């Protein structure tokens, strides 16, 4: 299964969730590869920051033919996660076209809600070529008991795509994870780690 993290909004959590989904899947004894399709190379930077070998391969592939090239490359893997750039571009399109599931991270902010419609448009265009692509929103950086956190769920219900049950909270440990280690490594058993495991379970279940 190929899961693509996609959002035209920079800073929404594509890289953070890509790295963590890949790690959570690898912890469930599945072979997973992370494809960094963002020319900025943040996922690659994450892997390179580590002292040790990353727990799954991270490959930079910012090329416009991903949807054609990936199937052959993925023969030896159970799952693939793709991190993407935050711009309407051939790269954003090829990554969506390559995917079985597109996850759209949305922060509880009006800016993110407005930007969601552009991302949805891009995915719907791709579904014109490949109708079997599934897409879903996931709330990232949720702050409990705020009005905007409730409003974001409501605003997203206007779209055809479902909102995942799992939400990822605003947690300092996620910022710390950008130095090359996942929250499962930095704080095993803590809430952040549980949320990520739940996310990966929900995603895998969705794909049957
Ligand atoms: P994108 O790849 O969409 O541009 P990132 O994953 O790089 O977004 O996230 C942007 C910034 O927000 C990073 O500094 C990251 O550490 C931080 N961040 C992302 N998700 C969370 C979270 N749930 N809690 C706290 N910080 C977060
Ligand atoms: Mg990124």
CSV table of C-alpha atoms and ligand atoms in Angstrom, one decimal:
chain,number,residue,atom,x,y,z
A,1,UNK,CA,0.0,0.0,0.0
A,2,UNK,CA,1.2,3.5,-0.9
A,3,UNK,CA,0.3,6.3,1.5
A,4,UNK,CA,0.9,9.9,0.4
A,5,UNK,CA,1.0,12.8,2.8
A,6,UNK,CA,-0.4,15.7,0.8
A,7,UNK,CA,-1.3,19.3,1.6
A,8,UNK,CA,-0.6,22.5,-0.2
A,9,UNK,CA,-0.2,24.2,3.2
A,10,UNK,CA,3.5,24.4,4.3
A,11,UNK,CA,4.0,23.4,7.9
A,12,UNK,CA,0.8,21.3,8.2
A,13,UNK,CA,2.7,18.2,9.3
A,14,UNK,CA,3.4,16.2,6.1
A,15,UNK,CA,7.0,15.4,7.0
A,16,UNK,CA,6.3,14.8,10.7
A,17,UNK,CA,3.4,12.4,10.0
A,18,UNK,CA,5.3,10.7,7.0
A,19,UNK,CA,8.2,9.9,9.2
A,20,UNK,CA,6.1,8.7,12.1
A,21,UNK,CA,3.7,6.6,10.0
A,22,UNK,CA,6.7,4.9,8.3
A,23,UNK,CA,8.2,4.2,11.7
A,24,UNK,CA,4.9,2.9,13.3
A,25,UNK,CA,4.4,0.6,10.3
A,26,UNK,CA,8.0,-0.7,10.5
A,27,UNK,CA,7.4,-1.4,14.2
A,28,UNK,CA,4.6,-3.7,13.2
A,29,UNK,CA,7.1,-5.8,11.4
A,30,UNK,CA,6.2,-4.7,8.0
A,31,UNK,CA,8.7,-3.7,5.4
A,32,UNK,CA,8.3,0.0,4.7
A,33,UNK,CA,10.1,2.6,2.7
A,34,UNK,CA,9.8,6.4,2.9
A,35,UNK,CA,10.0,8.3,-0.4
A,36,UNK,CA,11.0,11.9,0.0
A,37,UNK,CA,9.4,13.6,-3.0
A,38,UNK,CA,10.0,17.1,-1.6
A,39,UNK,CA,13.1,18.8,-3.2
A,40,UNK,CA,13.7,20.4,0.2
A,41,UNK,CA,14.5,17.0,1.5
A,42,UNK,CA,13.2,17.3,5.0
A,43,UNK,CA,12.5,13.5,5.4
A,44,UNK,CA,16.0,12.8,4.1
A,45,UNK,CA,17.4,15.3,6.6
A,46,UNK,CA,15.6,13.6,9.4
A,47,UNK,CA,17.2,10.3,8.5
A,48,UNK,CA,20.6,11.9,8.1
A,49,UNK,CA,20.5,13.6,11.5
A,50,UNK,CA,20.6,10.2,13.2
A,51,UNK,CA,23.7,8.7,14.8
A,52,UNK,CA,22.5,5.3,13.7
A,53,UNK,CA,20.9,3.7,10.7
A,54,UNK,CA,17.3,4.8,10.3
A,55,UNK,CA,14.7,2.1,11.2
A,56,UNK,CA,13.5,2.1,7.5
A,57,UNK,CA,15.1,3.3,4.3
A,58,UNK,CA,14.4,7.0,3.3
A,59,UNK,CA,15.0,7.6,-0.4
A,60,UNK,CA,15.0,11.0,-2.1
A,61,UNK,CA,12.9,10.8,-5.3
A,62,UNK,CA,11.8,14.3,-6.3
A,63,UNK,CA,10.9,13.2,-9.9
A,64,UNK,CA,7.8,13.7,-11.9
A,65,UNK,CA,7.4,10.1,-12.9
A,66,UNK,CA,6.8,8.6,-9.4
A,67,UNK,CA,3.5,7.1,-10.3
A,68,UNK,CA,5.2,5.1,-13.1
A,69,UNK,CA,8.5,4.3,-11.4
A,70,UNK,CA,7.3,3.3,-7.9
A,71,UNK,CA,5.5,0.0,-8.5
A,72,UNK,CA,8.8,-1.7,-9.6
A,73,UNK,CA,10.8,-0.2,-6.8
A,74,UNK,CA,8.3,-1.3,-4.2
A,75,UNK,CA,8.3,-5.0,-5.1
A,76,UNK,CA,10.2,-5.9,-1.9
A,77,UNK,CA,8.2,-3.7,0.4
A,78,UNK,CA,4.8,-4.1,2.1
A,79,UNK,CA,4.1,-0.4,2.4
A,80,UNK,CA,5.4,2.9,1.1
A,81,UNK,CA,5.0,6.4,2.6
A,82,UNK,CA,5.5,9.5,0.4
A,83,UNK,CA,6.4,12.9,1.7
A,84,UNK,CA,5.5,15.7,-0.7
A,85,UNK,CA,6.2,19.4,-1.4
A,86,UNK,CA,3.6,22.1,-0.4
A,87,UNK,CA,3.1,23.5,-3.9
A,88,UNK,CA,0.8,22.7,-6.8
A,89,UNK,CA,3.3,21.1,-9.0
A,90,UNK,CA,4.0,18.0,-11.2
A,91,UNK,CA,5.7,16.5,-8.1
A,92,UNK,CA,2.6,16.9,-5.9
A,93,UNK,CA,0.5,15.4,-8.7
A,94,UNK,CA,2.7,12.4,-9.4
A,95,UNK,CA,2.9,11.5,-5.7
A,96,UNK,CA,-0.9,11.6,-5.4
A,97,UNK,CA,-1.3,9.5,-8.6
A,98,UNK,CA,1.1,7.0,-7.2
A,99,UNK,CA,-1.0,6.6,-4.0
A,100,UNK,CA,-3.6,4.2,-2.8
A,101,UNK,CA,-4.4,6.5,0.1
A,102,UNK,CA,-3.8,10.3,0.4
A,103,UNK,CA,-3.7,11.7,3.9
A,104,UNK,CA,-4.2,15.5,4.3
A,105,UNK,CA,-2.9,16.8,7.6
A,106,UNK,CA,-4.9,19.9,8.7
A,107,UNK,CA,-4.0,22.1,11.7
A,108,UNK,CA,-6.9,23.7,13.6
A,109,UNK,CA,-6.5,27.1,12.0
A,110,UNK,CA,-8.6,29.1,9.5
A,111,UNK,CA,-5.6,29.2,7.2
A,112,UNK,CA,-5.4,25.4,7.0
A,113,UNK,CA,-9.2,25.2,6.5
A,114,UNK,CA,-9.0,27.6,3.6
A,115,UNK,CA,-6.0,25.8,2.1
A,116,UNK,CA,-7.8,22.5,2.3
A,117,UNK,CA,-10.0,23.2,-0.7
A,118,UNK,CA,-6.9,23.6,-3.0
A,119,UNK,CA,-5.5,20.3,-1.8
A,120,UNK,CA,-8.9,18.6,-2.3
A,121,UNK,CA,-9.1,20.0,-5.9
A,122,UNK,CA,-5.7,18.5,-6.7
A,123,UNK,CA,-6.7,15.1,-5.4
A,124,UNK,CA,-10.0,15.2,-7.2
A,125,UNK,CA,-8.1,15.9,-10.4
A,126,UNK,CA,-6.0,12.8,-9.9
A,127,UNK,CA,-9.1,10.8,-9.1
A,128,UNK,CA,-10.2,11.7,-12.6
A,129,UNK,CA,-7.4,9.5,-13.9
A,130,UNK,CA,-7.3,7.0,-11.0
A,131,UNK,CA,-10.7,6.8,-9.3
A,132,UNK,CA,-9.6,4.2,-6.8
A,133,UNK,CA,-7.5,6.8,-4.9
A,134,UNK,CA,-8.8,7.1,-1.4
A,135,UNK,CA,-8.3,10.4,0.6
A,136,UNK,CA,-8.9,11.4,4.2
A,137,UNK,CA,-8.1,14.4,6.5
A,138,UNK,CA,-6.2,14.0,9.7
A,139,UNK,CA,-6.1,16.8,12.3
A,140,UNK,CA,-2.6,17.6,13.4
A,141,UNK,CA,-1.5,19.8,16.3
A,142,UNK,CA,-4.8,19.6,18.0
A,143,UNK,CA,-5.2,21.6,21.2
A,144,UNK,CA,-7.9,20.1,23.2
A,145,UNK,CA,-11.0,22.1,24.2
A,146,UNK,CA,-10.5,25.0,21.9
A,147,UNK,CA,-13.3,26.3,19.7
A,148,UNK,CA,-11.1,26.2,16.6
A,149,UNK,CA,-10.4,22.5,17.1
A,150,UNK,CA,-14.2,21.9,17.0
A,151,UNK,CA,-14.7,24.2,14.1
A,152,UNK,CA,-12.1,22.5,12.0
A,153,UNK,CA,-14.0,19.1,12.1
A,154,UNK,CA,-17.2,20.9,11.2
A,155,UNK,CA,-15.6,22.8,8.3
A,156,UNK,CA,-14.0,19.6,6.9
A,157,UNK,CA,-17.3,17.8,7.0
A,158,UNK,CA,-18.3,19.8,3.9
A,159,UNK,CA,-15.9,17.7,1.8
A,160,UNK,CA,-16.4,14.3,0.4
A,161,UNK,CA,-13.3,13.0,2.1
A,162,UNK,CA,-13.7,11.6,5.6
A,163,UNK,CA,-11.9,12.8,8.7
A,164,UNK,CA,-9.9,10.2,10.5
A,165,UNK,CA,-11.0,9.4,14.1
A,166,UNK,CA,-7.4,9.6,15.3
A,167,UNK,CA,-6.1,13.1,15.9
A,168,UNK,CA,-2.6,14.1,16.6
A,169,UNK,CA,-2.1,16.7,19.4
A,170,UNK,CA,0.1,19.7,19.6
A,171,UNK,CA,3.1,18.3,21.5
A,172,UNK,CA,6.7,19.6,22.1
A,173,UNK,CA,8.0,16.0,21.6
A,174,UNK,CA,7.0,16.2,17.9
A,175,UNK,CA,9.2,19.3,17.4
A,176,UNK,CA,12.0,17.5,19.1
A,177,UNK,CA,11.5,14.5,16.8
A,178,UNK,CA,12.7,16.6,13.8
A,179,UNK,CA,16.3,15.9,15.0
A,180,UNK,CA,16.1,12.4,13.6
A,181,UNK,CA,14.3,10.2,16.2
A,182,UNK,CA,10.6,9.4,16.3
A,183,UNK,CA,8.4,10.0,19.3
A,184,UNK,CA,8.3,6.2,19.8
A,185,UNK,CA,12.0,6.3,20.3
A,186,UNK,CA,12.1,9.6,22.4
A,187,UNK,CA,9.1,8.9,24.5
A,188,UNK,CA,7.8,5.4,24.2
A,189,UNK,CA,4.5,4.8,25.9
A,190,UNK,CA,3.7,8.5,26.1
A,191,UNK,CA,0.6,10.0,24.5
A,192,UNK,CA,2.3,11.2,21.3
A,193,UNK,CA,3.5,7.6,20.7
A,194,UNK,CA,0.1,6.2,21.3
A,195,UNK,CA,-1.5,8.6,18.9
A,196,UNK,CA,0.9,7.7,16.1
A,197,UNK,CA,0.3,4.0,16.7
A,198,UNK,CA,-3.5,4.6,16.6
A,199,UNK,CA,-3.0,6.6,13.3
A,200,UNK,CA,-1.1,3.8,11.7
A,201,UNK,CA,-3.7,1.2,12.8
A,202,UNK,CA,-6.6,3.3,11.5
A,203,UNK,CA,-4.8,3.8,8.2
A,204,UNK,CA,-4.0,0.2,7.7
A,205,UNK,CA,-7.5,-0.8,8.6
A,206,UNK,CA,-8.9,1.6,6.1
A,207,UNK,CA,-7.0,0.0,3.3
A,208,UNK,CA,-8.3,-3.4,4.4
B,1,LIG,P1,5.3,20.1,6.5
B,1,LIG,O1,6.1,19.0,6.1
B,1,LIG,O2,3.8,20.0,6.1
B,1,LIG,O3,5.8,21.4,6.0
B,1,LIG,P2,6.3,19.6,9.1
B,1,LIG,O4,6.0,18.2,9.4
B,1,LIG,O5,7.7,20.0,8.7
B,1,LIG,O6,5.2,20.2,8.1
B,1,LIG,O7,5.9,20.5,10.4
B,1,LIG,C1,6.1,21.8,10.5
B,1,LIG,C2,6.7,22.2,11.9
B,1,LIG,O8,5.7,21.9,12.9
B,1,LIG,C3,7.9,21.3,12.3
B,1,LIG,O9,8.7,22.2,13.0
B,1,LIG,C4,7.3,20.2,13.2
B,1,LIG,O10,8.3,19.8,14.2
B,1,LIG,C5,6.1,20.9,13.9
B,1,LIG,N1,5.1,20.0,14.2
B,1,LIG,C6,4.4,19.2,13.3
B,1,LIG,N2,3.4,18.5,13.9
B,1,LIG,C7,3.5,18.8,15.2
B,1,LIG,C8,2.7,18.4,16.4
B,1,LIG,N3,1.7,17.5,16.3
B,1,LIG,N4,3.1,19.0,17.6
B,1,LIG,C9,4.1,19.9,17.6
B,1,LIG,N5,4.8,20.3,16.6
B,1,LIG,C10,4.5,19.8,15.4
B,2,LIG,MG1,7.7,18.8,4.8
